[in-house]
PDB file of C-alpha atoms in Angstrom:
ATOM      1  CA  MET K  37      -7.924-101.834 -40.610  1.00 47.00           C
ATOM      2  CA  ASP K  38      -4.631-100.406 -39.415  1.00 50.00           C
ATOM      3  CA  GLY K  39      -4.707 -99.441 -35.771  1.00 49.00           C
ATOM      4  CA  TYR K  40      -2.835 -96.257 -36.534  1.00 50.00           C
ATOM      5  CA  ASP K  41      -5.322 -95.059 -39.091  1.00 51.00           C
ATOM      6  CA  LYS K  42      -6.939 -91.715 -38.395  1.00 50.00           C
ATOM      7  CA  GLY K  43     -10.194 -91.935 -36.523  1.00 50.00           C
ATOM      8  CA  SER K  44      -9.762 -95.526 -35.391  1.00 49.00           C
ATOM      9  CA  GLY K  45      -9.581 -96.556 -31.796  1.00 50.00           C
ATOM     10  CA  GLY K  46      -6.497 -98.639 -32.258  1.00 49.00           C
ATOM     11  CA  GLY K  47      -4.057 -95.895 -31.347  1.00 51.00           C
ATOM     12  CA  PRO K  48      -3.377 -92.169 -31.233  1.00 50.00           C
ATOM     13  CA  ALA K  49      -3.393 -90.146 -34.336  1.00 49.00           C
ATOM     14  CA  VAL K  50      -0.199 -88.839 -35.716  1.00 49.00           C
ATOM     15  CA  PRO K  51       0.415 -85.473 -33.893  1.00 49.00           C
ATOM     16  CA  ASP K  52       2.467 -83.795 -36.556  1.00 52.00           C
ATOM     17  CA  GLU K  53       0.074 -84.543 -39.314  1.00 50.00           C
ATOM     18  CA  PRO K  54      -0.640 -81.374 -41.165  1.00 53.00           C
ATOM     19  CA  GLY K  55      -4.250 -80.381 -41.700  1.00 57.00           C
ATOM     20  CA  PRO K  56      -6.884 -77.686 -41.359  1.00 58.00           C
ATOM     21  CA  ALA K  57      -7.562 -78.436 -37.675  1.00 58.00           C
ATOM     22  CA  ALA K  58      -3.985 -77.889 -36.658  1.00 57.00           C
ATOM     23  CA  GLU K  59      -3.854 -74.553 -38.465  1.00 65.00           C
ATOM     24  CA  ARG K  60      -7.016 -73.327 -36.761  1.00 64.00           C
ATOM     25  CA  ARG K  61      -5.642 -74.269 -33.340  1.00 65.00           C
ATOM     26  CA  ALA K  62      -2.370 -72.421 -33.917  1.00 60.00           C
ATOM     27  CA  SER K  63      -4.090 -69.256 -35.063  1.00 59.00           C
ATOM     28  CA  ALA K  64      -6.333 -69.266 -31.982  1.00 58.00           C
ATOM     29  CA  GLU K  65      -3.341 -69.511 -29.657  1.00 59.00           C
ATOM     30  CA  GLN K  66      -1.659 -66.568 -31.372  1.00 59.00           C
ATOM     31  CA  VAL K  67      -4.756 -64.380 -30.985  1.00 51.00           C
ATOM     32  CA  THR K  68      -5.051 -65.235 -27.294  1.00 53.00           C
ATOM     33  CA  SER K  69      -1.412 -64.395 -26.586  1.00 53.00           C
ATOM     34  CA  ALA K  70      -1.705 -61.057 -28.459  1.00 51.00           C
ATOM     35  CA  GLU K  71      -4.749 -59.764 -26.498  1.00 51.00           C
ATOM     36  CA  PRO K  72      -4.123 -57.499 -23.462  1.00 51.00           C
ATOM     37  CA  SER K  73      -4.294 -59.057 -20.063  1.00 49.00           C
ATOM     38  CA  GLY K  74      -6.596 -56.484 -18.482  1.00 48.00           C
ATOM     39  CA  GLY K  75     -10.160 -57.763 -18.402  1.00 47.00           C
ATOM     40  CA  VAL K  76      -9.826 -60.396 -21.215  1.00 48.00           C
ATOM     41  CA  ARG K  77     -10.553 -64.039 -20.755  1.00 52.00           C
ATOM     42  CA  SER K  78      -8.266 -66.350 -22.700  1.00 49.00           C
ATOM     43  CA  ARG K  79      -9.965 -68.881 -24.879  1.00 52.00           C
ATOM     44  CA  PRO K  80      -9.682 -72.330 -23.415  1.00 51.00           C
ATOM     45  CA  THR K  81      -7.630 -74.742 -25.423  1.00 51.00           C
ATOM     46  CA  ASP K  82      -7.547 -78.512 -25.381  1.00 51.00           C
ATOM     47  CA  GLY K  83     -10.235 -78.759 -22.729  1.00 50.00           C
ATOM     48  CA  ALA K  84      -8.214 -76.885 -20.053  1.00 50.00           C
ATOM     49  CA  PRO K  85     -10.256 -74.915 -17.516  1.00 51.00           C
ATOM     50  CA  SER K  86     -10.681 -71.236 -18.272  1.00 50.00           C
ATOM     51  CA  VAL K  87      -8.640 -68.761 -16.203  1.00 50.00           C
ATOM     52  CA  ASP K  88      -9.636 -65.089 -15.742  1.00 51.00           C
ATOM     53  CA  GLU K  89      -6.398 -63.143 -16.123  1.00 51.00           C
ATOM     54  CA  SER K  90      -7.995 -59.818 -15.185  1.00 50.00           C
ATOM     55  CA  GLY K  91      -8.143 -60.652 -11.494  1.00 49.00           C
ATOM     56  CA  PRO K  92     -11.134 -60.833  -9.196  1.00 50.00           C
ATOM     57  CA  GLU K  93     -14.475 -59.728 -10.454  1.00 53.00           C
ATOM     58  CA  ASP K  94     -15.455 -56.100  -9.851  1.00 53.00           C
ATOM     59  CA  GLY K  95     -18.235 -55.714  -7.331  1.00 53.00           C
ATOM     60  CA  PRO K  96     -19.911 -52.932  -5.311  1.00 54.00           C
ATOM     61  CA  GLU K  97     -17.546 -51.083  -3.025  1.00 54.00           C
ATOM     62  CA  PRO K  98     -18.177 -51.460   0.687  1.00 52.00           C
ATOM     63  CA  GLU K  99     -19.860 -48.492   2.308  1.00 54.00           C
ATOM     64  CA  ASP K 100     -17.688 -48.622   5.405  1.00 53.00           C
ATOM     65  CA  GLY K 101     -13.954 -48.926   5.138  1.00 51.00           C
ATOM     66  CA  PRO K 102     -10.819 -46.959   4.281  1.00 51.00           C
ATOM     67  CA  GLU K 103     -12.258 -45.985   0.909  1.00 51.00           C
ATOM     68  CA  SER K 104     -15.057 -43.963   2.530  1.00 50.00           C
ATOM     69  CA  ALA K 105     -12.573 -41.383   3.831  1.00 51.00           C
ATOM     70  CA  ASP K 106     -11.726 -40.404   0.254  1.00 55.00           C
ATOM     71  CA  ARG K 107     -15.329 -39.562  -0.555  1.00 58.00           C
ATOM     72  CA  PRO K 108     -16.118 -35.846   0.225  1.00 54.00           C
ATOM     73  CA  GLU K 109     -19.840 -36.395   0.661  1.00 56.00           C
ATOM     74  CA  LEU K 110     -19.238 -38.864   3.470  1.00 51.00           C
ATOM     75  CA  ALA K 111     -16.653 -36.562   5.136  1.00 52.00           C
ATOM     76  CA  ASP K 112     -19.081 -33.611   5.088  1.00 54.00           C
ATOM     77  CA  GLU K 113     -21.760 -35.659   6.749  1.00 58.00           C
ATOM     78  CA  ALA K 114     -19.374 -36.762   9.459  1.00 56.00           C
ATOM     79  CA  GLU K 115     -17.918 -33.287  10.372  1.00 64.00           C
ATOM     80  CA  PRO K 116     -20.271 -30.545  11.735  1.00 66.00           C
ATOM     81  CA  GLN K 117     -20.257 -27.132  10.034  1.00 74.00           C
ATOM     82  CA  VAL K 118     -18.352 -24.343  11.880  1.00 74.00           C
ATOM     83  CA  ARG K 119     -20.082 -20.924  11.960  1.00 76.00           C
ATOM     84  CA  VAL K 120     -17.981 -17.770  11.901  1.00 75.00           C
ATOM     85  CA  GLY K 121     -18.720 -14.117  12.660  1.00 78.00           C
ATOM     86  CA  ILE K 122     -21.960 -13.066  14.279  1.00 79.00           C
ATOM     87  CA  ALA K 123     -23.586 -16.329  13.226  1.00 80.00           C
ATOM     88  CA  GLY K 124     -21.227 -18.189  15.550  1.00 79.00           C
ATOM     89  CA  LEU K 125     -22.458 -16.325  18.638  1.00 83.00           C
ATOM     90  CA  LYS K 126     -25.301 -17.256  20.872  1.00 87.00           C
ATOM     91  CA  LEU K 127     -28.725 -15.781  20.229  1.00 88.00           C
ATOM     92  CA  GLY K 128     -28.447 -13.118  22.921  1.00 88.00           C
ATOM     93  CA  TYR K 129     -25.047 -11.960  21.695  1.00 89.00           C
ATOM     94  CA  GLN K 130     -26.294 -11.927  18.114  1.00 89.00           C
ATOM     95  CA  ILE K 131     -29.099  -9.558  19.097  1.00 92.00           C
ATOM     96  CA  ALA K 132     -26.677  -7.284  20.982  1.00 92.00           C
ATOM     97  CA  ALA K 133     -24.237  -7.197  18.054  1.00 91.00           C
ATOM     98  CA  ALA K 134     -27.030  -6.423  15.604  1.00 92.00           C
ATOM     99  CA  CYS K 135     -28.254  -3.542  17.804  1.00 94.00           C
ATOM    100  CA  ALA K 136     -24.720  -2.134  18.088  1.00 94.00           C
ATOM    101  CA  LEU K 137     -24.242  -2.250  14.320  1.00 94.00           C
ATOM    102  CA  ALA K 138     -27.595  -0.531  13.823  1.00 95.00           C
ATOM    103  CA  VAL K 139     -26.618   2.279  16.218  1.00 96.00           C
ATOM    104  CA  VAL K 140     -23.256   2.778  14.480  1.00 96.00           C
ATOM    105  CA  ALA K 141     -24.902   2.850  11.054  1.00 96.00           C
ATOM    106  CA  ALA K 142     -27.501   5.381  12.231  1.00 96.00           C
ATOM    107  CA  ALA K 143     -24.826   7.635  13.785  1.00 95.00           C
ATOM    108  CA  ALA K 144     -22.766   7.497  10.575  1.00 96.00           C
ATOM    109  CA  CYS K 145     -25.789   8.469   8.486  1.00 96.00           C
ATOM    110  CA  VAL K 146     -26.622  11.372  10.809  1.00 94.00           C
ATOM    111  CA  HIS K 147     -23.014  12.588  10.760  1.00 94.00           C
ATOM    112  CA  ILE K 148     -22.800  12.499   6.973  1.00 94.00           C
ATOM    113  CA  GLY K 149     -26.107  14.330   6.738  1.00 93.00           C
ATOM    114  CA  MET K 150     -24.934  17.045   9.138  1.00 91.00           C
ATOM    115  CA  LEU K 151     -21.708  17.534   7.178  1.00 88.00           C
ATOM    116  CA  PHE K 152     -23.660  17.830   3.947  1.00 90.00           C
ATOM    117  CA  LEU K 153     -26.009  20.443   5.404  1.00 90.00           C
ATOM    118  CA  HIS K 154     -23.027  22.352   6.803  1.00 87.00           C
ATOM    119  CA  VAL K 155     -21.219  22.705   3.465  1.00 83.00           C
ATOM    120  CA  ALA K 156     -24.364  22.987   1.332  1.00 86.00           C
ATOM    121  CA  PRO K 157     -25.802  26.357   0.313  1.00 85.00           C
ATOM    122  CA  SER K 158     -28.476  27.933   2.482  1.00 85.00           C
ATOM    123  CA  ASN K 159     -31.737  26.016   2.226  1.00 87.00           C
ATOM    124  CA  THR K 160     -34.979  25.476   4.133  1.00 89.00           C
ATOM    125  CA  VAL K 161     -33.492  22.890   6.487  1.00 89.00           C
ATOM    126  CA  THR K 162     -30.480  24.996   7.450  1.00 87.00           C
ATOM    127  CA  LYS K 163     -32.663  28.053   7.974  1.00 88.00           C
ATOM    128  CA  GLN K 164     -34.909  26.210  10.430  1.00 89.00           C
ATOM    129  CA  HIS K 165     -32.361  23.918  12.071  1.00 89.00           C
ATOM    130  CA  GLY K 166     -29.088  25.772  11.535  1.00 88.00           C
ATOM    131  CA  ASP K 167     -28.361  25.895  15.264  1.00 89.00           C
ATOM    132  CA  VAL K 168     -28.623  22.113  15.543  1.00 90.00           C
ATOM    133  CA  VAL K 169     -26.225  21.651  12.627  1.00 90.00           C
ATOM    134  CA  ASP K 170     -23.722  24.121  14.124  1.00 87.00           C
ATOM    135  CA  ASP K 171     -23.869  22.436  17.522  1.00 88.00           C
ATOM    136  CA  TRP K 172     -23.067  19.110  15.860  1.00 89.00           C
ATOM    137  CA  ILE K 173     -20.249  20.412  13.652  1.00 86.00           C
ATOM    138  CA  TYR K 174     -18.401  22.879  15.890  1.00 81.00           C
ATOM    139  CA  PRO K 175     -15.699  22.681  16.959  1.00 73.00           C
ATOM    140  CA  GLU K 176     -14.541  19.115  16.222  1.00 77.00           C
ATOM    141  CA  PHE K 177     -15.957  18.650  12.706  1.00 81.00           C
ATOM    142  CA  GLU K 178     -15.657  22.129  11.241  1.00 74.00           C
ATOM    143  CA  GLN K 179     -15.417  22.107   7.450  1.00 67.00           C
ATOM    144  CA  ASN K 180     -14.274  24.963   5.255  1.00 65.00           C
ATOM    145  CA  TRP K 181     -14.134  23.304   1.866  1.00 64.00           C
ATOM    146  CA  LYS K 182     -16.256  25.811  -0.052  1.00 61.00           C
ATOM    147  CA  LEU K 183     -17.646  22.742  -1.771  1.00 59.00           C
ATOM    148  CA  PHE K 184     -20.413  24.486  -3.680  1.00 62.00           C
ATOM    149  CA  ALA K 185     -18.704  27.858  -4.176  1.00 61.00           C
ATOM    150  CA  PRO K 186     -18.659  28.741  -7.888  1.00 61.00           C
ATOM    151  CA  ASN K 187     -15.476  30.778  -7.514  1.00 63.00           C
ATOM    152  CA  PRO K 188     -12.501  30.058  -5.258  1.00 67.00           C
ATOM    153  CA  LEU K 189     -11.060  32.655  -2.929  1.00 71.00           C
ATOM    154  CA  GLN K 190      -9.195  35.282  -4.915  1.00 82.00           C
ATOM    155  CA  GLN K 191      -7.708  37.373  -2.140  1.00 87.00           C
ATOM    156  CA  ASN K 192      -4.572  37.288  -0.046  1.00 91.00           C
ATOM    157  CA  VAL K 193      -5.208  38.044   3.623  1.00 92.00           C
ATOM    158  CA  ALA K 194      -2.216  38.937   5.772  1.00 94.00           C
ATOM    159  CA  VAL K 195      -2.378  39.423   9.544  1.00 95.00           C
ATOM    160  CA  GLN K 196      -0.205  42.076  11.144  1.00 95.00           C
ATOM    161  CA  ALA K 197       0.344  42.973  14.811  1.00 95.00           C
ATOM    162  CA  ARG K 198       2.011  45.643  16.876  1.00 95.00           C
ATOM    163  CA  ALA K 199       2.544  46.221  20.576  1.00 93.00           C
ATOM    164  CA  GLU K 200       2.323  49.075  23.007  1.00 93.00           C
ATOM    165  CA  LEU K 201       5.227  48.857  25.436  1.00 93.00           C
ATOM    166  CA  ARG K 202       5.482  50.190  28.944  1.00 91.00           C
ATOM    167  CA  THR K 203       9.097  51.219  29.422  1.00 89.00           C
ATOM    168  CA  ALA K 204      11.082  51.025  32.632  1.00 85.00           C
ATOM    169  CA  ASP K 205      10.502  54.724  33.370  1.00 86.00           C
ATOM    170  CA  GLY K 206       6.698  54.314  32.967  1.00 86.00           C
ATOM    171  CA  ALA K 207       6.352  55.803  29.496  1.00 90.00           C
ATOM    172  CA  MET K 208       4.406  54.161  26.664  1.00 92.00           C
ATOM    173  CA  ARG K 209       5.897  53.368  23.255  1.00 91.00           C
ATOM    174  CA  THR K 210       4.294  51.823  20.162  1.00 93.00           C
ATOM    175  CA  THR K 211       6.190  49.445  17.914  1.00 93.00           C
ATOM    176  CA  ASP K 212       5.940  49.067  14.146  1.00 93.00           C
ATOM    177  CA  TRP K 213       3.702  46.497  12.479  1.00 95.00           C
ATOM    178  CA  TYR K 214       5.021  42.951  12.397  1.00 95.00           C
ATOM    179  CA  GLU K 215       4.086  40.804   9.395  1.00 94.00           C
ATOM    180  CA  LEU K 216       2.953  37.631  11.180  1.00 94.00           C
ATOM    181  CA  SER K 217       1.563  35.935   8.060  1.00 93.00           C
ATOM    182  CA  ALA K 218       4.712  36.730   6.103  1.00 92.00           C
ATOM    183  CA  GLN K 219       6.800  35.110   8.823  1.00 91.00           C
ATOM    184  CA  ASP K 220       4.742  31.919   8.591  1.00 92.00           C
ATOM    185  CA  GLY K 221       5.015  31.938   4.814  1.00 91.00           C
ATOM    186  CA  ALA K 222       8.783  32.329   4.936  1.00 91.00           C
ATOM    187  CA  ALA K 223       9.041  29.417   7.390  1.00 89.00           C
ATOM    188  CA  ILE K 224       6.908  27.187   5.150  1.00 90.00           C
ATOM    189  CA  ASP K 225       8.573  28.125   1.862  1.00 89.00           C
ATOM    190  CA  GLY K 226      11.150  25.493   0.919  1.00 87.00           C
ATOM    191  CA  SER K 227      10.371  23.252   3.893  1.00 86.00           C
ATOM    192  CA  LEU K 228       9.656  19.608   3.076  1.00 88.00           C
ATOM    193  CA  LEU K 229       7.794  19.032   6.337  1.00 87.00           C
ATOM    194  CA  PRO K 230       6.291  22.331   7.525  1.00 86.00           C
ATOM    195  CA  SER K 231       4.656  22.284  10.915  1.00 86.00           C
ATOM    196  CA  HIS K 232       0.902  22.377  11.331  1.00 84.00           C
ATOM    197  CA  THR K 233       1.264  25.435  13.585  1.00 84.00           C
ATOM    198  CA  GLN K 234       3.048  27.456  10.928  1.00 85.00           C
ATOM    199  CA  GLN K 235       0.477  26.551   8.298  1.00 87.00           C
ATOM    200  CA  ASN K 236      -2.803  26.875  10.147  1.00 89.00           C
ATOM    201  CA  GLU K 237      -2.593  28.418  13.627  1.00 92.00           C
ATOM    202  CA  LEU K 238      -2.710  32.083  12.713  1.00 93.00           C
ATOM    203  CA  ARG K 239      -4.843  31.610   9.594  1.00 91.00           C
ATOM    204  CA  ARG K 240      -7.509  29.569  11.340  1.00 92.00           C
ATOM    205  CA  ALA K 241      -7.493  31.885  14.373  1.00 93.00           C
ATOM    206  CA  TRP K 242      -8.175  34.883  12.140  1.00 94.00           C
ATOM    207  CA  ASP K 243     -10.940  33.073  10.256  1.00 92.00           C
ATOM    208  CA  PHE K 244     -12.412  32.114  13.629  1.00 92.00           C
ATOM    209  CA  TYR K 245     -12.389  35.736  14.749  1.00 94.00           C
ATOM    210  CA  VAL K 246     -13.847  37.170  11.531  1.00 92.00           C
ATOM    211  CA  GLY K 247     -16.592  34.556  11.431  1.00 90.00           C
ATOM    212  CA  SER K 248     -17.721  35.310  14.986  1.00 92.00           C
ATOM    213  CA  HIS K 249     -17.636  39.146  14.845  1.00 92.00           C
ATOM    214  CA  ASP K 250     -19.647  41.681  12.939  1.00 90.00           C
ATOM    215  CA  ALA K 251     -18.316  44.466  10.729  1.00 88.00           C
ATOM    216  CA  LYS K 252     -17.778  46.679  13.796  1.00 89.00           C
ATOM    217  CA  ASN K 253     -15.667  44.020  15.548  1.00 90.00           C
ATOM    218  CA  ARG K 254     -18.375  43.258  18.074  1.00 90.00           C
ATOM    219  CA  PRO K 255     -18.478  39.624  19.230  1.00 89.00           C
ATOM    220  CA  VAL K 256     -21.475  37.505  18.334  1.00 86.00           C
ATOM    221  CA  GLY K 257     -22.203  35.130  21.209  1.00 79.00           C
ATOM    222  CA  LEU K 258     -19.777  33.198  23.351  1.00 81.00           C
ATOM    223  CA  ARG K 259     -17.766  32.018  20.361  1.00 88.00           C
ATOM    224  CA  GLY K 260     -16.901  35.629  19.586  1.00 90.00           C
ATOM    225  CA  GLN K 261     -15.414  36.162  23.038  1.00 89.00           C
ATOM    226  CA  LEU K 262     -13.494  32.898  22.800  1.00 90.00           C
ATOM    227  CA  SER K 263     -12.052  33.783  19.384  1.00 92.00           C
ATOM    228  CA  GLU K 264     -10.998  37.197  20.679  1.00 91.00           C
ATOM    229  CA  ARG K 265      -9.039  35.701  23.573  1.00 90.00           C
ATOM    230  CA  TYR K 266      -7.486  33.116  21.268  1.00 92.00           C
ATOM    231  CA  VAL K 267      -6.206  35.527  18.622  1.00 93.00           C
ATOM    232  CA  ARG K 268      -5.041  37.993  21.288  1.00 91.00           C
ATOM    233  CA  ARG K 269      -2.966  35.289  22.965  1.00 91.00           C
ATOM    234  CA  ILE K 270      -1.382  34.288  19.643  1.00 93.00           C
ATOM    235  CA  ALA K 271      -0.496  37.913  18.879  1.00 92.00           C
ATOM    236  CA  TYR K 272       1.063  38.410  22.304  1.00 92.00           C
ATOM    237  CA  MET K 273       3.157  35.243  22.067  1.00 90.00           C
ATOM    238  CA  ARG K 274       4.385  36.156  18.581  1.00 92.00           C
ATOM    239  CA  LEU K 275       5.307  39.712  19.607  1.00 91.00           C
ATOM    240  CA  ASP K 276       7.014  38.548  22.784  1.00 88.00           C
ATOM    241  CA  ARG K 277       9.099  36.173  20.669  1.00 88.00           C
ATOM    242  CA  GLU K 278      10.270  39.136  18.588  1.00 88.00           C
ATOM    243  CA  ALA K 279      11.426  40.974  21.777  1.00 86.00           C
ATOM    244  CA  PRO K 280      10.414  44.437  20.522  1.00 86.00           C
ATOM    245  CA  GLY K 281      11.308  46.345  23.689  1.00 80.00           C
ATOM    246  CA  GLY K 282      14.454  47.081  25.544  1.00 79.00           C
ATOM    247  CA  LYS K 283      15.527  45.975  28.980  1.00 81.00           C
ATOM    248  CA  GLY K 284      12.727  46.411  31.492  1.00 81.00           C
ATOM    249  CA  ASP K 285      10.035  47.024  28.839  1.00 87.00           C
ATOM    250  CA  LYS K 286       6.781  45.104  29.041  1.00 89.00           C
ATOM    251  CA  ILE K 287       4.041  44.527  26.485  1.00 91.00           C
ATOM    252  CA  ALA K 288       0.983  46.302  27.851  1.00 92.00           C
ATOM    253  CA  ASN K 289      -1.356  46.194  24.845  1.00 94.00           C
ATOM    254  CA  VAL K 290      -1.497  44.483  21.460  1.00 94.00           C
ATOM    255  CA  GLN K 291      -3.334  45.420  18.287  1.00 95.00           C
ATOM    256  CA  LEU K 292      -4.034  43.446  15.118  1.00 95.00           C
ATOM    257  CA  ARG K 293      -5.117  44.337  11.635  1.00 95.00           C
ATOM    258  CA  SER K 294      -5.651  42.444   8.404  1.00 95.00           C
ATOM    259  CA  LYS K 295      -4.340  43.459   5.007  1.00 94.00           C
ATOM    260  CA  THR K 296      -6.495  42.137   2.154  1.00 93.00           C
ATOM    261  CA  THR K 297      -5.199  42.309  -1.405  1.00 93.00           C
ATOM    262  CA  ASN K 298      -6.858  40.959  -4.524  1.00 91.00           C
ATOM    263  CA  VAL K 299      -4.885  38.403  -6.489  1.00 88.00           C
ATOM    264  CA  PRO K 300      -3.680  39.934  -9.765  1.00 85.00           C
ATOM    265  CA  LEU K 301      -5.616  38.702 -12.785  1.00 84.00           C
ATOM    266  CA  PRO K 302      -3.920  36.876 -15.650  1.00 84.00           C
ATOM    267  CA  LYS K 303      -2.960  38.861 -18.731  1.00 85.00           C
ATOM    268  CA  TRP K 304      -5.667  37.333 -20.898  1.00 88.00           C
ATOM    269  CA  SER K 305      -8.481  38.376 -18.498  1.00 83.00           C
ATOM    270  CA  GLU K 306     -10.556  41.425 -19.375  1.00 84.00           C
ATOM    271  CA  GLU K 307     -11.910  41.863 -15.825  1.00 83.00           C
ATOM    272  CA  LYS K 308     -10.941  45.000 -13.940  1.00 85.00           C
ATOM    273  CA  ILE K 309     -10.205  44.822 -10.210  1.00 85.00           C
ATOM    274  CA  SER K 310      -8.376  47.008  -7.733  1.00 86.00           C
ATOM    275  CA  THR K 311      -5.049  45.777  -6.385  1.00 84.00           C
ATOM    276  CA  LYS K 312      -4.994  48.410  -3.630  1.00 90.00           C
ATOM    277  CA  PRO K 313      -4.930  46.718  -0.195  1.00 92.00           C
ATOM    278  CA  SER K 314      -7.745  47.223   2.282  1.00 92.00           C
ATOM    279  CA  TYR K 315      -7.275  47.081   6.055  1.00 94.00           C
ATOM    280  CA  ARG K 316      -9.403  45.959   8.959  1.00 94.00           C
ATOM    281  CA  LEU K 317      -8.098  47.476  12.170  1.00 94.00           C
ATOM    282  CA  LEU K 318      -8.973  45.916  15.514  1.00 94.00           C
ATOM    283  CA  PRO K 319      -9.009  47.836  18.807  1.00 93.00           C
ATOM    284  CA  TRP K 320      -6.178  47.748  21.319  1.00 95.00           C
ATOM    285  CA  TRP K 321      -6.348  44.777  23.645  1.00 93.00           C
ATOM    286  CA  PRO K 322      -4.733  44.889  27.087  1.00 92.00           C
ATOM    287  CA  VAL K 323      -2.529  41.919  27.916  1.00 89.00           C
ATOM    288  CA  LYS K 324      -4.273  39.877  30.608  1.00 84.00           C
ATOM    289  CA  PRO K 325      -2.970  37.026  32.797  1.00 80.00           C
ATOM    290  CA  GLY K 326      -4.763  34.544  30.540  1.00 76.00           C
ATOM    291  CA  ASP K 327      -2.658  35.709  27.586  1.00 79.00           C
ATOM    292  CA  LEU K 328       0.599  34.842  29.333  1.00 75.00           C
ATOM    293  CA  PRO K 329       2.199  31.412  29.351  1.00 70.00           C
ATOM    294  CA  LEU K 330       0.864  29.000  31.953  1.00 61.00           C
ATOM    295  CA  SER K 331       3.471  29.578  34.664  1.00 51.00           C
ATOM    296  CA  GLU K 332       3.439  33.348  34.251  1.00 58.00           C
ATOM    297  CA  GLY K 333      -0.345  33.511  34.070  1.00 51.00           C
ATOM    298  CA  GLU K 334      -0.801  31.609  37.305  1.00 52.00           C
ATOM    299  CA  SER K 335       1.799  33.742  39.058  1.00 52.00           C
ATOM    300  CA  SER K 336       0.171  36.956  37.878  1.00 52.00           C
ATOM    301  CA  ALA K 337      -3.292  35.753  38.840  1.00 48.00           C
ATOM    302  CA  ARG K 338      -2.120  34.949  42.369  1.00 50.00           C
ATOM    303  CA  SER K 339      -0.534  38.360  42.706  1.00 48.00           C
ATOM    304  CA  VAL K 340      -3.719  40.122  41.577  1.00 44.00           C
ATOM    305  CA  ARG K 341      -5.881  38.149  44.020  1.00 48.00           C
ATOM    306  CA  GLY K 342      -3.382  38.656  46.823  1.00 47.00           C
ATOM    307  CA  ALA K 343      -3.242  34.946  47.519  1.00 42.00           C
ATOM    308  CA  PRO K 344      -1.225  33.890  50.569  1.00 43.00           C
ATOM    309  CA  GLY K 345       2.195  32.486  49.939  1.00 41.00           C
ATOM    310  CA  THR K 346       3.313  35.154  47.472  1.00 39.00           C
ATOM    311  CA  ALA K 347       6.094  37.514  48.398  1.00 37.00           C
ATOM    312  CA  SER K 348       4.471  40.640  47.016  1.00 36.00           C
ATOM    313  CA  SER K 349       1.622  41.427  44.655  1.00 35.00           C
ATOM    314  CA  ALA K 350       3.882  43.819  42.762  1.00 35.00           C
ATOM    315  CA  THR K 351       6.990  41.693  42.488  1.00 33.00           C
ATOM    316  CA  THR K 352       5.727  38.186  41.720  1.00 34.00           C
ATOM    317  CA  HIS K 353       5.401  38.935  37.982  1.00 35.00           C
ATOM    318  CA  ARG K 354       8.823  38.674  36.425  1.00 36.00           C
ATOM    319  CA  PRO K 355       9.651  41.340  33.819  1.00 36.00           C
ATOM    320  CA  VAL K 356       9.899  40.533  30.139  1.00 36.00           C
ATOM    321  CA  SER K 357      13.424  39.997  28.957  1.00 35.00           C
ATOM    322  CA  PRO K 358      14.098  41.629  25.568  1.00 35.00           C
ATOM    323  CA  THR K 359      16.430  38.846  24.460  1.00 33.00           C
ATOM    324  CA  LYS K 360      15.032  35.648  25.990  1.00 35.00           C
ATOM    325  CA  GLY K 361      11.357  36.477  26.450  1.00 35.00           C
ATOM    326  CA  ILE K 362       9.189  35.006  29.150  1.00 32.00           C
ATOM    327  CA  ALA K 363      10.323  31.738  30.631  1.00 32.00           C
ATOM    328  CA  ARG K 364       8.192  28.996  29.147  1.00 29.00           C
TER     329      ARG K 364
END
């Protein structure tokens, strides 16, 4: 037998001999080279040891190491929770803060309830405890919203004042009426930023007086006396600013009155009302030291009491200047 025959032990077979085995080997090598490298084991060829091209085998991750910092559940267990607000205080401070909040909430509820009873129509509670409500509201929280009034105010109320002057020769002279409300309205009209005094001082003072006096101008309680002094002082200061007298004249008495006129109805209304004004005349009020500005009032009070240190009880009060008024 020839030593080079196929399958004999006499020598190697011819390597380039075509056949089915060679074709199968070539196709296997092509498939292996075409497969992706990630996680695929190449088929061993010609008895060569197999090599894992995907790298080291995947195993369980270590619990401790740099990778544990990227895991949120491990980070939360490591860091303590930070409490904010009242929960972050100690127990004693938490109790104190809770008590303070309870007191504030209770005071707010009481205040809202008092305001509601003040603006609400007359009811059983206000009839029995009206004095308590008034003591809570006045004077800081006074409300005049007319919240439950079915009809708004439909009248124009103007306050007028005049003075009785004592002239230099001792005679008395009465001035004409000064339209104080009209002066405030003219100052407000066209002004972008009208003052609070021009808008509300005289109006609120008159409402204060009317609400604390009866129809015969008699004061009702201490608030009536206070409102009388307040509106009298405003009238004196306004008249003194107008300088109604001549040189040497002094304002001895002041008098106020209100002029109430109904607002004209629209043309389409069939209601009939009177547009004739009605007046409420107040009595003459003498000008007292408390009605004067602070410096003048103190000087006049010292002269009346005859306090030591004054030159004369008759000369310490400086006369009213018709052009400049009292020094303020």
